[in-house]
mmCIF file of C-alpha atoms in Angstrom:
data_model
loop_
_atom_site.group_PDB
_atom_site.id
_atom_site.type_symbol
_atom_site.label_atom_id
_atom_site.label_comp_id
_atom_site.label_asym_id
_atom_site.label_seq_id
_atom_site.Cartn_x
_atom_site.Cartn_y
_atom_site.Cartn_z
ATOM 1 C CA UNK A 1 133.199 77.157 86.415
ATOM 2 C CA UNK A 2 134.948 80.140 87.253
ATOM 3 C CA UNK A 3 134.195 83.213 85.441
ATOM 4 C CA UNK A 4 136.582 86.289 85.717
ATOM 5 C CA UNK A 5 134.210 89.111 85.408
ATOM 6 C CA UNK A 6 133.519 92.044 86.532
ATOM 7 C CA UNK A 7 130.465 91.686 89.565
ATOM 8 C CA UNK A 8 127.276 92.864 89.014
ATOM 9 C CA UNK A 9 125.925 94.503 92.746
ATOM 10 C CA UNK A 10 122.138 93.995 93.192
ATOM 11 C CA UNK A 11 122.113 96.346 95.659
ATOM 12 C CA UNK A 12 123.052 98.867 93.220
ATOM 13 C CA UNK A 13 120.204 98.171 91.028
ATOM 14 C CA UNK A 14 117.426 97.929 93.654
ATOM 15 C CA UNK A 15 118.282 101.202 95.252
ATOM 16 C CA UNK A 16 118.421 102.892 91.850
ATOM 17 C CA UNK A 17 115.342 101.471 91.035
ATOM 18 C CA UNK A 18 113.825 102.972 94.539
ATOM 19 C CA UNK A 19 115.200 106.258 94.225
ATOM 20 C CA UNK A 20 116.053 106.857 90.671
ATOM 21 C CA UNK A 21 118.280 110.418 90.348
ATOM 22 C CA UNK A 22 117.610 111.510 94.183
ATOM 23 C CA UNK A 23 120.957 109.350 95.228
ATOM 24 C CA UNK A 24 123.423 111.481 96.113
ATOM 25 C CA UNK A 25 126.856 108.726 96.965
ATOM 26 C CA UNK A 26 126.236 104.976 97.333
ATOM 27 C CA UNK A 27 128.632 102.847 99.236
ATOM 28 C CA UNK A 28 129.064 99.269 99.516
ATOM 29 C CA UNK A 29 129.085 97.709 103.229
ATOM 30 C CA UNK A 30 131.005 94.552 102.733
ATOM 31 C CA UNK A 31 130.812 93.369 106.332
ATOM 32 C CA UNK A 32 126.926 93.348 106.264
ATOM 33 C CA UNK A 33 126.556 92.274 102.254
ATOM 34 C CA UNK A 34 124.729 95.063 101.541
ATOM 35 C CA UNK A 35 124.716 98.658 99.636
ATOM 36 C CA UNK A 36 123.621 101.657 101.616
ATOM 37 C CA UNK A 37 123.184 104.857 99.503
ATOM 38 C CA UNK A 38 122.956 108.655 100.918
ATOM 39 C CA UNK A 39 119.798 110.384 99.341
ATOM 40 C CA UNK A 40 119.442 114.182 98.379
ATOM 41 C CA UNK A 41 117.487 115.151 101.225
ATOM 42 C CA UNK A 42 120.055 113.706 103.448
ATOM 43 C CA UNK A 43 118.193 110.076 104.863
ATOM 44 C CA UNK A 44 120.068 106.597 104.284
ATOM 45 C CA UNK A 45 118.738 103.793 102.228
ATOM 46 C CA UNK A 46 120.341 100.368 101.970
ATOM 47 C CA UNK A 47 119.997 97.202 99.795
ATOM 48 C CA UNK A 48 121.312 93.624 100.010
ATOM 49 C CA UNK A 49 123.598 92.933 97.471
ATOM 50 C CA UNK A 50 122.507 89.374 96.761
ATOM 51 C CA UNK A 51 118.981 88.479 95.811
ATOM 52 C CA UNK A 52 118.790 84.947 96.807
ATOM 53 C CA UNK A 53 121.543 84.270 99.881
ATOM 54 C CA UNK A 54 122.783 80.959 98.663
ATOM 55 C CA UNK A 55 123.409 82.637 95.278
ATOM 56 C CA UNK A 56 127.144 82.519 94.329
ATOM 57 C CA UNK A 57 128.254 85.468 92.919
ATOM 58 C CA UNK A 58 130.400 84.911 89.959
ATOM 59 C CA UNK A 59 134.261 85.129 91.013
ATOM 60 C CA UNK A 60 136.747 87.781 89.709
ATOM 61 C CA UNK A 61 140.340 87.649 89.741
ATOM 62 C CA UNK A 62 140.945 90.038 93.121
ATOM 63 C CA UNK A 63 138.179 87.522 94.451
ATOM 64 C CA UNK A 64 140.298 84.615 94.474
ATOM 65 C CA UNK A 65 143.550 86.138 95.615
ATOM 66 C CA UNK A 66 141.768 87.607 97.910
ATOM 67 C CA UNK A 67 140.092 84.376 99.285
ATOM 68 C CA UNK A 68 142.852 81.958 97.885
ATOM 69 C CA UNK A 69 145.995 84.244 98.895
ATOM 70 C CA UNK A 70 147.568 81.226 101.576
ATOM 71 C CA UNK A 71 147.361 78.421 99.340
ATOM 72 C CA UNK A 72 148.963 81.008 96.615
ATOM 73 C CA UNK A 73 151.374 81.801 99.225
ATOM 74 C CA UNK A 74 152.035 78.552 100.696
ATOM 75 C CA UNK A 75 152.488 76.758 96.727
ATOM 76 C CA UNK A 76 154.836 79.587 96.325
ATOM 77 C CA UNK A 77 156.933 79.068 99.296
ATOM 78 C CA UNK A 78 157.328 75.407 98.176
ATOM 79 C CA UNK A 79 157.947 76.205 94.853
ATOM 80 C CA UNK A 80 161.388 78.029 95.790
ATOM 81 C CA UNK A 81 162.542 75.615 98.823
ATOM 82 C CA UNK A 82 161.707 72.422 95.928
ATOM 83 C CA UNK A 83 164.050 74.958 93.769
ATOM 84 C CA UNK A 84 166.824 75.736 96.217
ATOM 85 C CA UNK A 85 167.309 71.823 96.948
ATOM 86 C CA UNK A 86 167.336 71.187 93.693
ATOM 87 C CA UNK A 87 170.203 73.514 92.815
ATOM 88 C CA UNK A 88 172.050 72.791 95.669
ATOM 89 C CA UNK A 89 171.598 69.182 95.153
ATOM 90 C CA UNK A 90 173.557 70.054 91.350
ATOM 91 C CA UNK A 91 176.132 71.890 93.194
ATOM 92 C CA UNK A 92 177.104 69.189 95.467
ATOM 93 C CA UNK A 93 176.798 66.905 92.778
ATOM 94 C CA UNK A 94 179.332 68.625 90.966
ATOM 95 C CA UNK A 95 181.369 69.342 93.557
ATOM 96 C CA UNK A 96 181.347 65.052 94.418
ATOM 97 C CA UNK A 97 182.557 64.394 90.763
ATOM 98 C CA UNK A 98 185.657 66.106 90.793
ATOM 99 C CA UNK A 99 185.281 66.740 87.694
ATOM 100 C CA UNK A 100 186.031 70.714 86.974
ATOM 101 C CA UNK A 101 184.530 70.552 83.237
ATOM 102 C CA UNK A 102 181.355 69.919 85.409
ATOM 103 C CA UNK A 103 181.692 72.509 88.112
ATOM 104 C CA UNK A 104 182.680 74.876 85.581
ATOM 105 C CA UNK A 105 179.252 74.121 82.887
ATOM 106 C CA UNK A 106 177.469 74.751 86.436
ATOM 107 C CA UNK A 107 178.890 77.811 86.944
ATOM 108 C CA UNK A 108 178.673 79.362 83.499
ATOM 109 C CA UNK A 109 174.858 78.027 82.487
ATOM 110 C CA UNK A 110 172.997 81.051 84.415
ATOM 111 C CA UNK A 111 175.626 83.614 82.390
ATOM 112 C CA UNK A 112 174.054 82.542 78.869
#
């Protein structure tokens, strides 16, 4: 079921666990799945975000456009060619009938 919150990082807890109020920035590596924080006497600590690595994370709205963006795309793309050939497809239509009553309805219907 998708969820559309904000996510929770582990790695943030587990590091403020370790060091408590001695953190000076934190940062999160997305590349490696983990958060690496800079400490007050200037050495590096890092935690992985995920406890157990199979664990799904729950998903957020950037998360699925990010991870979803060429179906979104794609859907979209077919969405307005489906459209275009659908009002052209009226057009000529109305344009076959000869009937001007028709042509002119066509013409007027976006203007309301």
């Amino acid at each position: 079921m998708l969820t559309l919150q904000r996510r929770q990082l582990a790695g943030h807890d587990i590091l403020l666990a370790r060091h408590g109020n001695h953190i000076s920035t934190m940062r999160v590596d997305r590349g490696a799945g983990r958060v690496v924080a800079l400490l007050d006497d200037g050495t590096t600590d890092s935690a992985p975000n995920v406890i157990f690595p199979g664990f799904r994370m729950a998903d957020t709205i950037p998360s699925v456009l990010l991870e979803d963006w060429r179906y979104l795309a794609i859907a979209t793309g077919c969405w307005t060619v489906f459209t275009g050939l659908m009002f052209a497809a009226a057009v000529a239509l109305a344009g076959l009938n000869g009937n001007p009553d028709l042509a002119q309805l066509l013409a007027s219907y976006p203007g309301n």
